[in-house]
Amino acid sequence: MDLIPFPLNPAVEQDCPLLTQMLLTPFDELLELDLKRARIRFIRHTEGKYLAPMGEAAYEDALHYALEYMIHPSDHDAYFQFHELSTLRQRLEASDTPGVLRASFRFKLIAGGWRWGSEVLIGGTVNGAPEYVAYSFLYDGGDLAPGQAGTADSCAMRSELTGLRREDSFFSVGRRLLSAHPANWCVVAIDLEQFKLFNEWYGREKGDLLLAKVGAMLNIVEQNTGGLACYFGQDDFALFVPWESSVLERLFTDIHALIKEFGTSVGFMPALGVCRVEDGGSIEDLYDRAAVATRHAKENFHTRIRLFDPSMYAKTDADYRILSEFQRALQDRELFIVLQPQCKTAGGKVVGAESLVRWRKPDGSLVPPGVFIPVLERYGFIPDLDKYVWEEVCAWQRSWLDAGRTPLPVSVNVSRIDIYTIDVPDYFDLLLEKYSLPVDVIKIEITESAYVDNNRVVDTVRRLREKGFLVLMDDFGSGYSSLNMLRNLNVDIIKLDAHFLRMNDEDRKGMQIMESVVNLARTMGVPIIVEGVETQEELDFITGLDCQYVQGFFFYRPMPVPDYEKLIASPENIDNSGFFLNAREKLRMRDLLYQNVLSDEMLNSILGPAGILEERGEQWTLTAYNHRLYDLLGVERIRDHMHEPLELVPEENRQDFRALLEQAQTAAQAGAQQAFSFHIADGVVARIRVEAFYLGGSEGRKTYYVSMRTAS
Ligand code: C2E
Ligand code: MG
Ligand code: MG
């Protein structure tokens, strides 16, 4: 077994002999969950297998990260419920095997694709109550023989509700059957469409009854065919059976008939996705493709049975092509940097540049960064690219200094995946040391979306700035901002994209947006670089707003390094007085809202979903909201609930929601935040992070600013 770098909590270990037993079976990941402090700590992690945040983190953040990057979208709800902190301790204690919970989810592999993993949570008190610590073990679903790693847990092979086998059993037995059965078998993924709504309309009990009935029916299919039937939880079922279209049509009709026993609405339908064994691949692959086909089945009201077709996966294949070529391309130096000058608005003198990566294939064709960068990000390979780019930039700066030239700073792009997977500040330290560079020749651009409620990013920015790096917030105004983020903006420079100026509407909305952002930035003392300035008119507008810096085709396009060298070799082309940074003023939330710093355009277009809640005794009112809030919650829902806004929160969460607002009142500067379930349009319940600020009150009236964001 590999080394365990961090110790377990000895007091829990002593209390919980099960832990020692679990440590003896091979596992991929081990985490400690401190339920009292709501923090998690990585103890062991198998390198290079799954994408995972390392070290220690707030539980909420880690959960959020997992949902965003690690867990298969179809498993999000189950994963979230399994990890719901507020009930975790009770569930552990009430479990059939006290102190043990177990579930399986699909985890994303760094190498691409998904793999089933079984998570076993073992909880224990620290020398009795009230502290409570749990350990989470992740076992590779593929290697988990029934009853082996989980000797201690009573988790049956079959689901109680439906009587069907669970996924572990489906995949392990399925693997054996697959090697024995000829190509004319298939995997069928079955989904009951709008099942959540079904639960809402008819009640959960009826929902469970329907699931049980479908289970009983599929059980018969299993027995009659000698195949397998499985219940994955929620409304997801699967079959591994001989392929015969008439059987599937019959199955569709039978399930539909079961649904119709509860009501005649036509909206509730099964959707069947099918992948045939002859398509090749493991049982997991077959299921994944069948599940993809299910989504396509839902698109068309008339064809609720869809056979998998590789074009449904086209995007993924293209991803794989990029990933498989990327490593070689890096070695063969098909990837290289170009530099785009950043200029003074007045006069256009060069103050620095941004490094942008380019990929030229041997046949001379260019792969656009907008194509390969998102793929590398999605699969966790962006740090390989970025480390290469950063090093190229440092090496170039060294050579420039060695030539005795005047240095100008160069920006590098840092993706949020870099921040999760490597220690970015330490890495830059190493680079500066390796190339003996002063800190002010490198600037660091981090895109706005990375900042959202993310401690690790905030911490990274703080450490970089402490080390003396200038940090720029890239793509500002892409719509992720919450007011809190604006207020606490801990960056040196904002980059704002001029595409707002090209928003083609009569009321010159884009211009108003630019204007209000620039005003806000000025109030806060943060300089702006306007990116993407293409025309004289745009430059004039920017000049009118008194923005000092631009980067755009109007002055220069991104250029090969030798061209840039030629450009800045002439002193008359450059201005090396550095970026002009002002002292920062501390703003109060209330001032931001009430001193006309925020225009309507800003509230509607820059900020994420937000609104103002007013409380008068027991009477709540949503007194204002922006367009994004209505995109999120649905116009009608908002209109219907203006005077009872708390009803948008499911009843079981309402108490916590009020508690959050109270907390916001106590912590007037910092505000308060938490994730909740919300009723959004179409009867769907979604996890949404809420951030609340107390704005003040008088005569029994209290006002709060509330911003929201989907949690996954
Ligand atoms: P970004 O960091 O916001 O880079 C600015 C993008 O705007 C560049 O696109 C640049 O060519 C383009 N641009 C600059 N001026 C103008 C203009 O006047 N008009 C128009 N239409 N476009 C202009 P590019 O090079 O295609 O890069 C796109 C994005 O890819 C970058 O956006 C950045 O997010 C990412 N990227 C590029 N290089 C790297 C890299 O080395 N690492 C990482 N992580 N991301 C990179
Ligand atoms: Mg950039
Ligand atoms: Mg940008």
mmCIF file with all atom_site columns, N, CA and C in Angstrom, residues 170-228:
data_model
loop_
_atom_site.group_PDB
_atom_site.id
_atom_site.type_symbol
_atom_site.label_atom_id
_atom_site.label_alt_id
_atom_site.label_comp_id
_atom_site.label_asym_id
_atom_site.label_entity_id
_atom_site.label_seq_id
_atom_site.pdbx_PDB_ins_code
_atom_site.Cartn_x
_atom_site.Cartn_y
_atom_site.Cartn_z
_atom_site.occupancy
_atom_site.B_iso_or_equiv
_atom_site.pdbx_formal_charge
_atom_site.auth_seq_id
_atom_site.auth_comp_id
_atom_site.auth_asym_id
_atom_site.auth_atom_id
_atom_site.pdbx_PDB_model_num
ATOM 1   N N  . PHE A 1 170 ? -24.533 -4.515  -11.269 1.00 0.00 ? 170 PHE A N  1
ATOM 2   C CA . PHE A 1 170 ? -24.832 -4.453  -12.701 1.00 0.00 ? 170 PHE A CA 1
ATOM 3   C C  . PHE A 1 170 ? -23.531 -4.473  -13.511 1.00 0.00 ? 170 PHE A C  1
ATOM 4   N N  . PHE A 1 171 ? -22.566 -3.672  -13.076 1.00 0.00 ? 171 PHE A N  1
ATOM 5   C CA . PHE A 1 171 ? -21.340 -3.590  -13.859 1.00 0.00 ? 171 PHE A CA 1
ATOM 6   C C  . PHE A 1 171 ? -20.441 -4.815  -13.662 1.00 0.00 ? 171 PHE A C  1
ATOM 7   N N  . SER A 1 172 ? -20.367 -5.325  -12.427 1.00 0.00 ? 172 SER A N  1
ATOM 8   C CA . SER A 1 172 ? -19.446 -6.451  -12.243 1.00 0.00 ? 172 SER A CA 1
ATOM 9   C C  . SER A 1 172 ? -20.008 -7.714  -12.913 1.00 0.00 ? 172 SER A C  1
ATOM 10  N N  . VAL A 1 173 ? -21.313 -7.964  -12.733 1.00 0.00 ? 173 VAL A N  1
ATOM 11  C CA . VAL A 1 173 ? -21.893 -9.131  -13.399 1.00 0.00 ? 173 VAL A CA 1
ATOM 12  C C  . VAL A 1 173 ? -21.955 -8.884  -14.915 1.00 0.00 ? 173 VAL A C  1
ATOM 13  N N  . GLY A 1 174 ? -22.272 -7.622  -15.262 1.00 0.00 ? 174 GLY A N  1
ATOM 14  C CA . GLY A 1 174 ? -22.363 -7.244  -16.668 1.00 0.00 ? 174 GLY A CA 1
ATOM 15  C C  . GLY A 1 174 ? -21.054 -7.523  -17.408 1.00 0.00 ? 174 GLY A C  1
ATOM 16  N N  . ARG A 1 175 ? -19.960 -7.268  -16.731 1.00 0.00 ? 175 ARG A N  1
ATOM 17  C CA . ARG A 1 175 ? -18.647 -7.495  -17.345 1.00 0.00 ? 175 ARG A CA 1
ATOM 18  C C  . ARG A 1 175 ? -18.498 -8.966  -17.736 1.00 0.00 ? 175 ARG A C  1
ATOM 19  N N  . ARG A 1 176 ? -18.919 -9.836  -16.824 1.00 0.00 ? 176 ARG A N  1
ATOM 20  C CA . ARG A 1 176 ? -18.799 -11.273 -17.107 1.00 0.00 ? 176 ARG A CA 1
ATOM 21  C C  . ARG A 1 176 ? -19.729 -11.681 -18.248 1.00 0.00 ? 176 ARG A C  1
ATOM 22  N N  . LEU A 1 177 ? -20.970 -11.180 -18.158 1.00 0.00 ? 177 LEU A N  1
ATOM 23  C CA . LEU A 1 177 ? -21.945 -11.540 -19.199 1.00 0.00 ? 177 LEU A CA 1
ATOM 24  C C  . LEU A 1 177 ? -21.480 -11.054 -20.568 1.00 0.00 ? 177 LEU A C  1
ATOM 25  N N  . LEU A 1 178 ? -20.873 -9.875  -20.557 1.00 0.00 ? 178 LEU A N  1
ATOM 26  C CA . LEU A 1 178 ? -20.448 -9.276  -21.821 1.00 0.00 ? 178 LEU A CA 1
ATOM 27  C C  . LEU A 1 178 ? -19.445 -10.180 -22.535 1.00 0.00 ? 178 LEU A C  1
ATOM 28  N N  . SER A 1 179 ? -18.536 -10.767 -21.754 1.00 0.00 ? 179 SER A N  1
ATOM 29  C CA . SER A 1 179 ? -17.541 -11.617 -22.415 1.00 0.00 ? 179 SER A CA 1
ATOM 30  C C  . SER A 1 179 ? -18.184 -12.910 -22.913 1.00 0.00 ? 179 SER A C  1
ATOM 31  N N  . ALA A 1 180 ? -19.332 -13.288 -22.325 1.00 0.00 ? 180 ALA A N  1
ATOM 32  C CA . ALA A 1 180 ? -19.969 -14.540 -22.732 1.00 0.00 ? 180 ALA A CA 1
ATOM 33  C C  . ALA A 1 180 ? -20.985 -14.359 -23.860 1.00 0.00 ? 180 ALA A C  1
ATOM 34  N N  . HIS A 1 181 ? -21.526 -13.131 -23.983 1.00 0.00 ? 181 HIS A N  1
ATOM 35  C CA . HIS A 1 181 ? -22.646 -12.987 -24.910 1.00 0.00 ? 181 HIS A CA 1
ATOM 36  C C  . HIS A 1 181 ? -22.237 -12.431 -26.261 1.00 0.00 ? 181 HIS A C  1
ATOM 37  N N  . PRO A 1 182 ? -22.890 -12.909 -27.291 1.00 0.00 ? 182 PRO A N  1
ATOM 38  C CA . PRO A 1 182 ? -22.577 -12.445 -28.632 1.00 0.00 ? 182 PRO A CA 1
ATOM 39  C C  . PRO A 1 182 ? -23.064 -11.013 -28.845 1.00 0.00 ? 182 PRO A C  1
ATOM 40  N N  . ALA A 1 183 ? -22.750 -10.536 -30.012 1.00 0.00 ? 183 ALA A N  1
ATOM 41  C CA . ALA A 1 183 ? -22.930 -9.121  -30.303 1.00 0.00 ? 183 ALA A CA 1
ATOM 42  C C  . ALA A 1 183 ? -24.383 -8.655  -30.343 1.00 0.00 ? 183 ALA A C  1
ATOM 43  N N  . ASN A 1 184 ? -25.327 -9.571  -30.361 1.00 0.00 ? 184 ASN A N  1
ATOM 44  C CA . ASN A 1 184 ? -26.702 -9.084  -30.527 1.00 0.00 ? 184 ASN A CA 1
ATOM 45  C C  . ASN A 1 184 ? -27.372 -8.689  -29.211 1.00 0.00 ? 184 ASN A C  1
ATOM 46  N N  . TRP A 1 185 ? -26.572 -8.432  -28.176 1.00 0.00 ? 185 TRP A N  1
ATOM 47  C CA . TRP A 1 185 ? -27.148 -7.895  -26.944 1.00 0.00 ? 185 TRP A CA 1
ATOM 48  C C  . TRP A 1 185 ? -27.025 -6.383  -26.932 1.00 0.00 ? 185 TRP A C  1
ATOM 49  N N  . CYS A 1 186 ? -27.691 -5.786  -25.961 1.00 0.00 ? 186 CYS A N  1
ATOM 50  C CA . CYS A 1 186 ? -27.592 -4.326  -25.885 1.00 0.00 ? 186 CYS A CA 1
ATOM 51  C C  . CYS A 1 186 ? -27.776 -3.847  -24.448 1.00 0.00 ? 186 CYS A C  1
ATOM 52  N N  . VAL A 1 187 ? -27.297 -2.650  -24.194 1.00 0.00 ? 187 VAL A N  1
ATOM 53  C CA . VAL A 1 187 ? -27.585 -2.004  -22.909 1.00 0.00 ? 187 VAL A CA 1
ATOM 54  C C  . VAL A 1 187 ? -28.652 -0.939  -23.167 1.00 0.00 ? 187 VAL A C  1
ATOM 55  N N  . VAL A 1 188 ? -29.662 -0.924  -22.316 1.00 0.00 ? 188 VAL A N  1
ATOM 56  C CA . VAL A 1 188 ? -30.738 0.062   -22.453 1.00 0.00 ? 188 VAL A CA 1
ATOM 57  C C  . VAL A 1 188 ? -30.726 0.968   -21.227 1.00 0.00 ? 188 VAL A C  1
ATOM 58  N N  . ALA A 1 189 ? -30.633 2.254   -21.432 1.00 0.00 ? 189 ALA A N  1
ATOM 59  C CA . ALA A 1 189 ? -30.755 3.186   -20.304 1.00 0.00 ? 189 ALA A CA 1
ATOM 60  C C  . ALA A 1 189 ? -32.178 3.728   -20.316 1.00 0.00 ? 189 ALA A C  1
ATOM 61  N N  . ILE A 1 190 ? -32.818 3.682   -19.170 1.00 0.00 ? 190 ILE A N  1
ATOM 62  C CA . ILE A 1 190 ? -34.224 4.113   -19.103 1.00 0.00 ? 190 ILE A CA 1
ATOM 63  C C  . ILE A 1 190 ? -34.351 5.267   -18.127 1.00 0.00 ? 190 ILE A C  1
ATOM 64  N N  . ASP A 1 191 ? -35.031 6.286   -18.571 1.00 0.00 ? 191 ASP A N  1
ATOM 65  C CA . ASP A 1 191 ? -35.179 7.476   -17.752 1.00 0.00 ? 191 ASP A CA 1
ATOM 66  C C  . ASP A 1 191 ? -36.656 7.843   -17.742 1.00 0.00 ? 191 ASP A C  1
ATOM 67  N N  . LEU A 1 192 ? -37.172 8.189   -16.580 1.00 0.00 ? 192 LEU A N  1
ATOM 68  C CA . LEU A 1 192 ? -38.575 8.622   -16.539 1.00 0.00 ? 192 LEU A CA 1
ATOM 69  C C  . LEU A 1 192 ? -38.585 10.143  -16.603 1.00 0.00 ? 192 LEU A C  1
ATOM 70  N N  . GLU A 1 193 ? -39.033 10.637  -17.714 1.00 0.00 ? 193 GLU A N  1
ATOM 71  C CA . GLU A 1 193 ? -38.921 12.079  -17.919 1.00 0.00 ? 193 GLU A CA 1
ATOM 72  C C  . GLU A 1 193 ? -39.820 12.862  -16.970 1.00 0.00 ? 193 GLU A C  1
ATOM 73  N N  . GLN A 1 194 ? -39.321 13.980  -16.512 1.00 0.00 ? 194 GLN A N  1
ATOM 74  C CA . GLN A 1 194 ? -40.083 14.869  -15.612 1.00 0.00 ? 194 GLN A CA 1
ATOM 75  C C  . GLN A 1 194 ? -40.460 14.175  -14.312 1.00 0.00 ? 194 GLN A C  1
ATOM 76  N N  . PHE A 1 195 ? -39.594 13.259  -13.879 1.00 0.00 ? 195 PHE A N  1
ATOM 77  C CA . PHE A 1 195 ? -39.962 12.511  -12.688 1.00 0.00 ? 195 PHE A CA 1
ATOM 78  C C  . PHE A 1 195 ? -40.030 13.414  -11.454 1.00 0.00 ? 195 PHE A C  1
ATOM 79  N N  . LYS A 1 196 ? -39.155 14.421  -11.420 1.00 0.00 ? 196 LYS A N  1
ATOM 80  C CA . LYS A 1 196 ? -39.201 15.340  -10.278 1.00 0.00 ? 196 LYS A CA 1
ATOM 81  C C  . LYS A 1 196 ? -40.561 16.020  -10.199 1.00 0.00 ? 196 LYS A C  1
ATOM 82  N N  . LEU A 1 197 ? -41.040 16.409  -11.381 1.00 0.00 ? 197 LEU A N  1
ATOM 83  C CA . LEU A 1 197 ? -42.336 17.065  -11.435 1.00 0.00 ? 197 LEU A CA 1
ATOM 84  C C  . LEU A 1 197 ? -43.429 16.079  -11.009 1.00 0.00 ? 197 LEU A C  1
ATOM 85  N N  . PHE A 1 198 ? -43.276 14.842  -11.445 1.00 0.00 ? 198 PHE A N  1
ATOM 86  C CA . PHE A 1 198 ? -44.223 13.801  -11.054 1.00 0.00 ? 198 PHE A CA 1
ATOM 87  C C  . PHE A 1 198 ? -44.320 13.748  -9.530  1.00 0.00 ? 198 PHE A C  1
ATOM 88  N N  . ASN A 1 199 ? -43.153 13.750  -8.870  1.00 0.00 ? 199 ASN A N  1
ATOM 89  C CA . ASN A 1 199 ? -43.126 13.742  -7.408  1.00 0.00 ? 199 ASN A CA 1
ATOM 90  C C  . ASN A 1 199 ? -43.850 14.940  -6.822  1.00 0.00 ? 199 ASN A C  1
ATOM 91  N N  . GLU A 1 200 ? -43.672 16.087  -7.480  1.00 0.00 ? 200 GLU A N  1
ATOM 92  C CA . GLU A 1 200 ? -44.318 17.286  -6.957  1.00 0.00 ? 200 GLU A CA 1
ATOM 93  C C  . GLU A 1 200 ? -45.823 17.224  -7.124  1.00 0.00 ? 200 GLU A C  1
ATOM 94  N N  . TRP A 1 201 ? -46.250 16.729  -8.276  1.00 0.00 ? 201 TRP A N  1
ATOM 95  C CA . TRP A 1 201 ? -47.696 16.697  -8.546  1.00 0.00 ? 201 TRP A CA 1
ATOM 96  C C  . TRP A 1 201 ? -48.408 15.668  -7.688  1.00 0.00 ? 201 TRP A C  1
ATOM 97  N N  . TYR A 1 202 ? -47.841 14.477  -7.666  1.00 0.00 ? 202 TYR A N  1
ATOM 98  C CA . TYR A 1 202 ? -48.582 13.376  -7.037  1.00 0.00 ? 202 TYR A CA 1
ATOM 99  C C  . TYR A 1 202 ? -48.053 13.020  -5.657  1.00 0.00 ? 202 TYR A C  1
ATOM 100 N N  . GLY A 1 203 ? -46.954 13.625  -5.256  1.00 0.00 ? 203 GLY A N  1
ATOM 101 C CA . GLY A 1 203 ? -46.393 13.321  -3.935  1.00 0.00 ? 203 GLY A CA 1
ATOM 102 C C  . GLY A 1 203 ? -45.317 12.252  -4.048  1.00 0.00 ? 203 GLY A C  1
ATOM 103 N N  . ARG A 1 204 ? -44.410 12.296  -3.116  1.00 0.00 ? 204 ARG A N  1
ATOM 104 C CA . ARG A 1 204 ? -43.250 11.408  -3.131  1.00 0.00 ? 204 ARG A CA 1
ATOM 105 C C  . ARG A 1 204 ? -43.628 9.947   -3.004  1.00 0.00 ? 204 ARG A C  1
ATOM 106 N N  . GLU A 1 205 ? -44.675 9.697   -2.208  1.00 0.00 ? 205 GLU A N  1
ATOM 107 C CA . GLU A 1 205 ? -45.072 8.295   -2.005  1.00 0.00 ? 205 GLU A CA 1
ATOM 108 C C  . GLU A 1 205 ? -45.479 7.650   -3.318  1.00 0.00 ? 205 GLU A C  1
ATOM 109 N N  . LYS A 1 206 ? -46.259 8.419   -4.090  1.00 0.00 ? 206 LYS A N  1
ATOM 110 C CA . LYS A 1 206 ? -46.690 7.906   -5.391  1.00 0.00 ? 206 LYS A CA 1
ATOM 111 C C  . LYS A 1 206 ? -45.472 7.725   -6.293  1.00 0.00 ? 206 LYS A C  1
ATOM 112 N N  . GLY A 1 207 ? -44.549 8.663   -6.172  1.00 0.00 ? 207 GLY A N  1
ATOM 113 C CA . GLY A 1 207 ? -43.320 8.581   -6.959  1.00 0.00 ? 207 GLY A CA 1
ATOM 114 C C  . GLY A 1 207 ? -42.585 7.282   -6.643  1.00 0.00 ? 207 GLY A C  1
ATOM 115 N N  . ASP A 1 208 ? -42.471 7.004   -5.357  1.00 0.00 ? 208 ASP A N  1
ATOM 116 C CA . ASP A 1 208 ? -41.787 5.772   -4.951  1.00 0.00 ? 208 ASP A CA 1
ATOM 117 C C  . ASP A 1 208 ? -42.535 4.541   -5.454  1.00 0.00 ? 208 ASP A C  1
ATOM 118 N N  . LEU A 1 209 ? -43.853 4.638   -5.394  1.00 0.00 ? 209 LEU A N  1
ATOM 119 C CA . LEU A 1 209 ? -44.661 3.509   -5.841  1.00 0.00 ? 209 LEU A CA 1
ATOM 120 C C  . LEU A 1 209 ? -44.422 3.240   -7.330  1.00 0.00 ? 209 LEU A C  1
ATOM 121 N N  . LEU A 1 210 ? -44.364 4.327   -8.106  1.00 0.00 ? 210 LEU A N  1
ATOM 122 C CA . LEU A 1 210 ? -44.105 4.166   -9.530  1.00 0.00 ? 210 LEU A CA 1
ATOM 123 C C  . LEU A 1 210 ? -42.743 3.501   -9.754  1.00 0.00 ? 210 LEU A C  1
ATOM 124 N N  . LEU A 1 211 ? -41.739 3.971   -9.023  1.00 0.00 ? 211 LEU A N  1
ATOM 125 C CA . LEU A 1 211 ? -40.403 3.390   -9.178  1.00 0.00 ? 211 LEU A CA 1
ATOM 126 C C  . LEU A 1 211 ? -40.439 1.899   -8.840  1.00 0.00 ? 211 LEU A C  1
ATOM 127 N N  . ALA A 1 212 ? -41.154 1.566   -7.784  1.00 0.00 ? 212 ALA A N  1
ATOM 128 C CA . ALA A 1 212 ? -41.225 0.172   -7.369  1.00 0.00 ? 212 ALA A CA 1
ATOM 129 C C  . ALA A 1 212 ? -41.894 -0.673  -8.454  1.00 0.00 ? 212 ALA A C  1
ATOM 130 N N  . LYS A 1 213 ? -42.936 -0.115  -9.063  1.00 0.00 ? 213 LYS A N  1
ATOM 131 C CA . LYS A 1 213 ? -43.646 -0.868  -10.108 1.00 0.00 ? 213 LYS A CA 1
ATOM 132 C C  . LYS A 1 213 ? -42.772 -1.073  -11.339 1.00 0.00 ? 213 LYS A C  1
ATOM 133 N N  . VAL A 1 214 ? -42.069 -0.011  -11.719 1.00 0.00 ? 214 VAL A N  1
ATOM 134 C CA . VAL A 1 214 ? -41.164 -0.144  -12.860 1.00 0.00 ? 214 VAL A CA 1
ATOM 135 C C  . VAL A 1 214 ? -40.108 -1.198  -12.514 1.00 0.00 ? 214 VAL A C  1
ATOM 136 N N  . GLY A 1 215 ? -39.620 -1.133  -11.263 1.00 0.00 ? 215 GLY A N  1
ATOM 137 C CA . GLY A 1 215 ? -38.616 -2.106  -10.811 1.00 0.00 ? 215 GLY A CA 1
ATOM 138 C C  . GLY A 1 215 ? -39.130 -3.529  -10.965 1.00 0.00 ? 215 GLY A C  1
ATOM 139 N N  . ALA A 1 216 ? -40.367 -3.745  -10.523 1.00 0.00 ? 216 ALA A N  1
ATOM 140 C CA . ALA A 1 216 ? -40.925 -5.100  -10.578 1.00 0.00 ? 216 ALA A CA 1
ATOM 141 C C  . ALA A 1 216 ? -41.006 -5.575  -12.031 1.00 0.00 ? 216 ALA A C  1
ATOM 142 N N  . MET A 1 217 ? -41.390 -4.643  -12.897 1.00 0.00 ? 217 MET A N  1
ATOM 143 C CA . MET A 1 217 ? -41.511 -5.011  -14.306 1.00 0.00 ? 217 MET A CA 1
ATOM 144 C C  . MET A 1 217 ? -40.141 -5.372  -14.904 1.00 0.00 ? 217 MET A C  1
ATOM 145 N N  . LEU A 1 218 ? -39.144 -4.567  -14.585 1.00 0.00 ? 218 LEU A N  1
ATOM 146 C CA . LEU A 1 218 ? -37.817 -4.831  -15.142 1.00 0.00 ? 218 LEU A CA 1
ATOM 147 C C  . LEU A 1 218 ? -37.212 -6.103  -14.552 1.00 0.00 ? 218 LEU A C  1
ATOM 148 N N  . ASN A 1 219 ? -37.594 -6.392  -13.325 1.00 0.00 ? 219 ASN A N  1
ATOM 149 C CA . ASN A 1 219 ? -37.146 -7.632  -12.703 1.00 0.00 ? 219 ASN A CA 1
ATOM 150 C C  . ASN A 1 219 ? -37.602 -8.838  -13.518 1.00 0.00 ? 219 ASN A C  1
ATOM 151 N N  . ILE A 1 220 ? -38.844 -8.741  -13.995 1.00 0.00 ? 220 ILE A N  1
ATOM 152 C CA . ILE A 1 220 ? -39.378 -9.836  -14.803 1.00 0.00 ? 220 ILE A CA 1
ATOM 153 C C  . ILE A 1 220 ? -38.591 -9.942  -16.110 1.00 0.00 ? 220 ILE A C  1
ATOM 154 N N  . VAL A 1 221 ? -38.263 -8.757  -16.682 1.00 0.00 ? 221 VAL A N  1
ATOM 155 C CA . VAL A 1 221 ? -37.463 -8.770  -17.909 1.00 0.00 ? 221 VAL A CA 1
ATOM 156 C C  . VAL A 1 221 ? -36.129 -9.475  -17.635 1.00 0.00 ? 221 VAL A C  1
ATOM 157 N N  . GLU A 1 222 ? -35.531 -9.165  -16.488 1.00 0.00 ? 222 GLU A N  1
ATOM 158 C CA . GLU A 1 222 ? -34.252 -9.791  -16.142 1.00 0.00 ? 222 GLU A CA 1
ATOM 159 C C  . GLU A 1 222 ? -34.397 -11.312 -16.105 1.00 0.00 ? 222 GLU A C  1
ATOM 160 N N  . GLN A 1 223 ? -35.457 -11.751 -15.431 1.00 0.00 ? 223 GLN A N  1
ATOM 161 C CA . GLN A 1 223 ? -35.641 -13.197 -15.314 1.00 0.00 ? 223 GLN A CA 1
ATOM 162 C C  . GLN A 1 223 ? -35.937 -13.861 -16.662 1.00 0.00 ? 223 GLN A C  1
ATOM 163 N N  . ASN A 1 224 ? -36.790 -13.210 -17.454 1.00 0.00 ? 224 ASN A N  1
ATOM 164 C CA . ASN A 1 224 ? -37.179 -13.825 -18.726 1.00 0.00 ? 224 ASN A CA 1
ATOM 165 C C  . ASN A 1 224 ? -36.049 -13.888 -19.737 1.00 0.00 ? 224 ASN A C  1
ATOM 166 N N  . THR A 1 225 ? -35.148 -12.912 -19.657 1.00 0.00 ? 225 THR A N  1
ATOM 167 C CA . THR A 1 225 ? -34.111 -12.856 -20.694 1.00 0.00 ? 225 THR A CA 1
ATOM 168 C C  . THR A 1 225 ? -32.793 -13.456 -20.239 1.00 0.00 ? 225 THR A C  1
ATOM 169 N N  . GLY A 1 226 ? -32.644 -13.663 -18.943 1.00 0.00 ? 226 GLY A N  1
ATOM 170 C CA . GLY A 1 226 ? -31.343 -14.100 -18.440 1.00 0.00 ? 226 GLY A CA 1
ATOM 171 C C  . GLY A 1 226 ? -30.350 -12.952 -18.471 1.00 0.00 ? 226 GLY A C  1
ATOM 172 N N  . GLY A 1 227 ? -30.879 -11.736 -18.585 1.00 0.00 ? 227 GLY A N  1
ATOM 173 C CA . GLY A 1 227 ? -30.006 -10.554 -18.616 1.00 0.00 ? 227 GLY A CA 1
ATOM 174 C C  . GLY A 1 227 ? -29.925 -9.898  -17.247 1.00 0.00 ? 227 GLY A C  1
ATOM 175 N N  . LEU A 1 228 ? -29.755 -8.582  -17.252 1.00 0.00 ? 228 LEU A N  1
ATOM 176 C CA . LEU A 1 228 ? -29.612 -7.839  -16.006 1.00 0.00 ? 228 LEU A CA 1
ATOM 177 C C  . LEU A 1 228 ? -30.521 -6.624  -16.022 1.00 0.00 ? 228 LEU A C  1
#
